[in-house]
Amino acid sequence: MPLPDEEFSSPNLTVQQWNIGGTDLGIVWEQNPGQYGIFFGDSYGRNFKPFEPKPNDASGEWRCNFLAFSTDTDLEDGLSFSGVATDNKGEAREIIPGGKDKSGKGDWTSIPTAAIRANGKDYVHYFNMRNWRHWDTNYSGLYRSADSGITWGPCIDVKFSSNSYFGQIGYFKKDGYIYMIGTETGRNTPARLARFREKDIERQKRYEYWDGIAKRWIRGDEKRATVIIDDKVGELSFIYNYKYKKWIIAYFASARYDITLRMADDITGPWSEPYKLVDSKEYPQLYGSFFHPLSSYGDELYFLMSMWKPYNVFLMKAKLLKN
């Protein structure tokens, strides 16, 4: 049952079950085989109106983020939730605290950018926003859960500055490493690359950054990270597709106003020319594109994409074809 004025139904009945009427992002990671977590961004409740001039100006029930769970492995008919992390009223609760200070001088909100399981624990990377006008952040950091997403707390030894190359990121785990592709916060900077051993996720000094000039990994100095994708890269996610043996990245490209896809044989590049995965002429005010982990194993790419109006998240599918 949709909200008043909403054009799309909500197959997960999030309003009725968890008091979520409008949300964005949709960052999916595998917790255990067949079990997935999904982080969402700024979210609003029953009073949400999807076609207001500024959908995120809802007056109440604002949570800076929330977390859903899924055991759905057949995405042909959509993505079903198995539950949501809730408060004592049974409603979706905020996981990473946000101050909700709209002055532009304090703690406005905390927005997840990527999540992953490492060493049996779940981690979410997020940025803490000071002022949306210029995407000015206070910092980016990590939260951790040791009980499969029920309770969370900060990783105090991992923090990225407001002008870090890794203010927004994507994660993928392969061959003993967690790879991290990042941008500065916003939608106007190129992408760079880092990696670390799974056991070192909370040891930021052990992170290694790809220096494409020296053609080697540099430990502990993110300023040595060189550009791997020279584009205006917005919200991103990337995977390795084992069937095609290709790295695949998708991101919101503000300059072209589309969801762009690129491929590479090696994580360090070279990356292909941009391919228009989703056109804003067909899906107005699109942004965000987060791969479902099942996209790593076959011909179908499943990803969660946002649209500013009606300020919600949609499961999308594209098919890979051999050249």
Coordinates of C-alpha atoms in Angstrom, one line a residue:
M1 CA 0.0 0.0 0.0
P2 CA 1.6 3.3 -1.1
L3 CA 1.6 6.6 0.8
P4 CA -0.8 9.3 -0.4
D5 CA 0.4 10.8 -3.7
E6 CA 3.0 8.0 -4.2
E7 CA 3.0 6.3 -7.6
F8 CA 4.7 3.1 -6.6
S9 CA 3.7 0.4 -4.2
S10 CA 6.0 -0.6 -1.4
P11 CA 6.3 -4.4 -1.6
N12 CA 8.0 -4.5 1.8
L13 CA 5.3 -2.5 3.5
T14 CA 7.9 -0.4 5.3
V15 CA 5.4 2.3 6.4
Q16 CA 3.1 -0.2 8.1
Q17 CA 5.8 -2.5 9.6
W18 CA 8.7 -0.1 10.5
N19 CA 7.5 3.5 10.0
I20 CA 9.7 4.2 6.9
G21 CA 8.0 6.2 4.2
G22 CA 10.9 7.7 2.3
T23 CA 14.5 6.8 2.1
D24 CA 17.5 6.7 -0.3
L25 CA 20.7 4.7 -1.1
G26 CA 20.5 1.0 -0.4
I27 CA 23.9 -0.4 0.3
V28 CA 23.9 -4.2 0.3
W29 CA 26.5 -6.6 1.6
E30 CA 26.7 -10.3 2.5
Q31 CA 26.8 -11.1 6.2
N32 CA 26.6 -14.8 5.9
P33 CA 25.9 -17.0 2.8
G34 CA 22.3 -16.1 1.8
Q35 CA 22.0 -13.4 4.4
Y36 CA 22.3 -9.7 3.6
G37 CA 22.3 -6.4 5.3
I38 CA 21.1 -3.2 3.6
F39 CA 21.9 0.3 4.8
F40 CA 19.8 3.2 3.8
G41 CA 20.4 7.0 4.2
D42 CA 18.2 9.8 5.6
S43 CA 14.8 8.2 6.2
Y44 CA 11.4 9.5 7.2
G45 CA 8.1 8.1 8.5
R46 CA 4.4 8.0 8.0
N47 CA 4.1 11.8 7.5
F48 CA 6.5 11.7 4.5
K49 CA 5.2 13.2 1.2
P50 CA 7.2 11.9 -1.7
F51 CA 6.7 14.8 -4.1
E52 CA 7.4 17.8 -1.9
P53 CA 9.9 20.4 -3.4
K54 CA 12.5 19.0 -1.0
P55 CA 11.5 15.4 -0.1
N56 CA 14.1 15.3 2.8
D57 CA 12.5 18.3 4.5
A58 CA 9.9 16.0 6.2
S59 CA 9.1 17.5 9.6
G60 CA 9.4 14.5 11.9
E61 CA 10.4 10.9 12.4
W62 CA 13.7 11.6 10.7
R63 CA 16.4 8.9 11.1
C64 CA 19.7 9.6 9.5
N65 CA 20.0 6.0 8.4
F66 CA 18.5 2.6 9.1
L67 CA 19.3 -1.0 8.5
A68 CA 17.3 -3.8 6.9
F69 CA 18.0 -7.5 6.5
S70 CA 17.2 -9.9 3.7
T71 CA 17.5 -13.6 3.0
D72 CA 16.1 -13.2 -0.5
T73 CA 18.3 -14.9 -3.1
D74 CA 15.8 -14.8 -6.0
L75 CA 15.8 -11.2 -7.1
E76 CA 13.7 -11.8 -10.3
D77 CA 10.5 -10.8 -8.5
G78 CA 12.1 -8.0 -6.3
L79 CA 14.0 -7.8 -3.0
S80 CA 12.2 -8.9 0.1
F81 CA 13.2 -7.8 3.6
S82 CA 13.3 -10.4 6.4
G83 CA 13.5 -7.7 9.1
V84 CA 14.8 -4.3 10.2
A85 CA 16.9 -3.2 13.1
T86 CA 14.3 -1.7 15.4
D87 CA 13.8 0.3 18.6
N88 CA 11.6 -0.6 21.5
K89 CA 8.5 0.5 19.6
G90 CA 9.3 -1.9 16.8
E91 CA 10.1 0.9 14.4
A92 CA 13.3 1.3 12.3
R93 CA 16.0 2.9 14.4
E94 CA 18.9 5.1 13.6
I95 CA 22.2 3.1 13.6
I96 CA 24.9 5.8 13.2
P97 CA 23.9 8.9 15.2
G98 CA 23.3 12.1 13.4
G99 CA 22.9 15.5 15.1
K100 CA 20.1 16.8 12.8
D101 CA 21.6 20.3 13.1
K102 CA 20.6 22.1 9.8
S103 CA 22.6 25.2 10.6
G104 CA 25.4 24.1 8.3
K105 CA 27.9 24.6 11.2
G106 CA 27.5 21.4 13.2
D107 CA 26.5 17.7 12.9
W108 CA 23.7 17.5 10.3
T109 CA 23.5 13.8 9.5
S110 CA 25.5 10.6 9.1
I111 CA 25.3 8.9 5.8
P112 CA 26.5 5.3 5.0
T113 CA 28.6 4.9 1.9
A114 CA 29.7 1.2 2.0
A115 CA 29.5 -1.9 4.2
I116 CA 31.3 -5.3 4.4
R117 CA 31.8 -8.3 6.7
A118 CA 35.4 -8.8 7.9
N119 CA 36.7 -11.2 10.5
G120 CA 33.1 -12.2 11.4
K121 CA 32.1 -8.7 12.1
D122 CA 30.1 -6.2 10.1
Y123 CA 31.4 -2.7 9.2
V124 CA 29.8 0.4 7.7
H125 CA 31.8 3.3 6.3
Y126 CA 29.9 6.7 6.6
F127 CA 30.4 10.4 6.4
N128 CA 29.2 12.9 9.0
M129 CA 27.8 15.9 7.1
R130 CA 28.2 19.5 8.2
N131 CA 26.7 21.4 5.3
W132 CA 25.0 19.9 2.2
R133 CA 25.4 23.0 0.2
H134 CA 29.0 22.2 -0.7
W135 CA 29.1 18.7 0.7
D136 CA 31.2 19.9 3.6
T137 CA 31.8 17.0 6.0
N138 CA 33.2 16.9 9.5
Y139 CA 34.8 13.5 8.9
S140 CA 34.2 10.0 7.6
G141 CA 34.5 6.9 9.8
L142 CA 33.6 3.3 10.6
Y143 CA 30.9 1.7 12.7
R144 CA 31.1 -2.0 13.7
S145 CA 28.7 -4.7 14.8
A146 CA 29.9 -8.0 16.4
D147 CA 26.4 -9.5 16.6
S148 CA 25.3 -9.6 12.9
G149 CA 23.9 -6.0 12.9
I150 CA 21.9 -5.9 16.1
T151 CA 24.1 -3.5 18.0
W152 CA 26.7 -1.1 16.6
G153 CA 29.5 1.1 17.9
P154 CA 32.3 3.4 16.5
C155 CA 35.8 2.2 15.4
I156 CA 37.7 5.0 17.1
D157 CA 41.0 4.3 15.3
V158 CA 39.6 4.8 11.8
K159 CA 38.8 8.3 10.7
F160 CA 39.1 10.1 7.4
S161 CA 39.4 13.9 7.3
S162 CA 36.9 16.2 5.6
N163 CA 39.1 16.5 2.5
S164 CA 40.2 12.8 2.4
Y165 CA 40.3 10.9 -1.0
F166 CA 38.2 8.3 0.8
G167 CA 35.3 10.3 2.2
Q168 CA 32.9 8.1 0.2
I169 CA 33.9 4.6 -0.8
G170 CA 33.0 1.2 -2.0
Y171 CA 34.3 -2.2 -0.7
F172 CA 35.0 -5.6 -2.2
K173 CA 36.8 -8.5 -0.7
K174 CA 39.0 -10.8 -2.9
D175 CA 42.2 -12.9 -2.5
G176 CA 42.8 -12.0 1.1
Y177 CA 42.3 -8.3 0.7
I178 CA 39.5 -5.8 1.0
Y179 CA 39.7 -3.3 -1.8
M180 CA 38.4 0.2 -1.3
I181 CA 37.7 2.6 -4.2
G182 CA 37.1 6.1 -2.9
T183 CA 36.3 9.7 -3.8
E184 CA 36.2 12.9 -1.9
T185 CA 32.7 13.6 -0.5
G186 CA 30.4 15.0 -3.2
R187 CA 30.0 14.1 -6.8
N188 CA 32.8 16.0 -8.6
T189 CA 36.1 14.2 -7.9
P190 CA 37.9 11.2 -9.5
A191 CA 38.2 7.8 -7.9
R192 CA 41.3 6.4 -6.2
L193 CA 42.2 2.9 -4.8
A194 CA 43.3 1.4 -1.5
R195 CA 43.5 -2.1 0.0
F196 CA 44.1 -3.8 3.3
R197 CA 44.2 -7.2 4.8
E198 CA 40.8 -8.3 6.2
K199 CA 42.3 -8.4 9.7
D200 CA 43.6 -4.8 9.4
I201 CA 40.2 -3.1 8.7
E202 CA 40.5 -1.3 12.0
R203 CA 44.2 -0.5 11.5
Q204 CA 44.1 2.5 9.2
K205 CA 47.9 2.9 9.3
R206 CA 48.2 -0.5 7.5
Y207 CA 46.0 0.6 4.6
E208 CA 47.8 0.6 1.3
Y209 CA 47.2 3.0 -1.5
W210 CA 47.7 2.5 -5.2
D211 CA 50.4 4.8 -6.7
G212 CA 49.9 4.4 -10.4
I213 CA 53.0 6.5 -11.2
A214 CA 55.3 4.3 -9.1
K215 CA 53.2 1.2 -10.0
R216 CA 53.1 0.0 -6.5
W217 CA 51.2 0.0 -3.2
I218 CA 52.1 2.6 -0.6
R219 CA 51.4 1.9 3.0
G220 CA 50.0 4.6 5.3
D221 CA 49.9 7.7 3.0
E222 CA 46.6 8.2 1.2
K223 CA 48.0 11.3 -0.5
R224 CA 50.1 8.9 -2.7
A225 CA 46.9 7.4 -4.1
T226 CA 46.6 8.3 -7.7
V227 CA 43.5 8.6 -9.9
I228 CA 42.3 5.3 -11.4
I229 CA 39.0 6.7 -12.9
D230 CA 39.3 10.3 -14.1
D231 CA 35.7 11.4 -14.0
K232 CA 33.2 13.2 -11.8
V233 CA 32.4 10.1 -9.7
G234 CA 29.4 10.2 -7.3
E235 CA 28.0 7.4 -5.1
L236 CA 29.7 4.1 -6.2
S237 CA 29.9 0.4 -5.8
F238 CA 32.1 -2.2 -7.4
I239 CA 32.3 -6.0 -7.7
Y240 CA 34.4 -8.7 -9.3
N241 CA 32.3 -10.8 -11.6
Y242 CA 33.7 -14.4 -11.5
K243 CA 32.0 -15.6 -14.6
Y244 CA 33.4 -12.9 -16.9
K245 CA 36.6 -12.3 -14.8
K246 CA 36.0 -8.6 -14.8
W247 CA 36.0 -5.8 -12.2
I248 CA 32.8 -3.8 -12.6
I249 CA 32.1 -0.4 -11.1
A250 CA 28.9 1.7 -11.3
Y251 CA 28.5 5.2 -10.1
F252 CA 26.4 8.3 -10.4
A253 CA 28.0 10.6 -13.0
S254 CA 26.8 14.1 -12.3
A255 CA 28.4 15.6 -15.5
R256 CA 26.3 13.2 -17.7
Y257 CA 23.5 12.8 -15.2
D258 CA 23.4 9.0 -15.6
I259 CA 24.5 5.8 -13.8
T260 CA 27.8 5.0 -15.5
L261 CA 29.4 1.5 -15.7
R262 CA 33.0 0.7 -16.4
M263 CA 35.0 -2.6 -16.5
A264 CA 38.6 -3.6 -16.0
D265 CA 40.7 -6.8 -16.0
D266 CA 42.7 -5.6 -13.0
I267 CA 41.5 -3.5 -10.1
T268 CA 44.3 -1.0 -10.8
G269 CA 43.1 -0.5 -14.3
P270 CA 43.0 0.5 -17.0
W271 CA 39.3 1.0 -16.7
S272 CA 37.1 1.0 -19.8
E273 CA 35.4 4.0 -21.3
P274 CA 32.1 4.9 -19.6
Y275 CA 29.0 3.0 -20.5
K276 CA 25.6 4.5 -19.8
L277 CA 23.9 1.9 -17.5
V278 CA 20.9 4.0 -16.6
D279 CA 19.7 7.2 -18.4
S280 CA 18.1 10.0 -16.4
K281 CA 15.8 10.6 -19.3
E282 CA 14.1 7.3 -18.4
Y283 CA 14.6 7.6 -14.7
P284 CA 14.5 11.3 -13.7
Q285 CA 16.5 12.5 -10.8
L286 CA 18.4 9.2 -10.4
Y287 CA 21.4 8.8 -8.2
G288 CA 23.2 6.0 -6.2
S289 CA 23.9 2.6 -7.6
F290 CA 24.8 -0.2 -5.2
F291 CA 25.4 -3.7 -6.5
H292 CA 23.8 -6.7 -4.8
P293 CA 26.5 -9.3 -4.0
L294 CA 24.7 -11.9 -6.2
S295 CA 25.8 -9.8 -9.2
S296 CA 29.3 -11.3 -8.8
Y297 CA 28.3 -14.8 -10.1
G298 CA 26.4 -14.6 -13.4
D299 CA 25.0 -12.6 -16.3
E300 CA 22.7 -10.4 -14.3
L301 CA 23.7 -7.2 -12.5
Y302 CA 21.3 -6.3 -9.7
F303 CA 21.7 -2.9 -8.1
L304 CA 19.8 -0.6 -5.9
M305 CA 19.2 2.9 -7.4
S306 CA 17.6 6.0 -5.8
M307 CA 15.4 8.6 -7.3
W308 CA 15.1 12.0 -5.6
K309 CA 11.4 12.1 -6.3
P310 CA 9.7 10.0 -5.0
Y311 CA 12.7 9.7 -2.7
N312 CA 12.9 6.0 -2.6
V313 CA 15.1 3.1 -3.6
F314 CA 14.4 0.7 -6.5
L315 CA 15.9 -2.7 -7.5
M316 CA 17.3 -2.6 -11.0
K317 CA 18.6 -5.3 -13.3
A318 CA 20.9 -5.3 -16.3
K319 CA 22.2 -8.2 -18.3
L320 CA 25.9 -8.7 -19.2
L321 CA 26.5 -9.9 -22.8
K322 CA 29.6 -11.4 -24.3
N323 CA 31.4 -9.2 -26.9

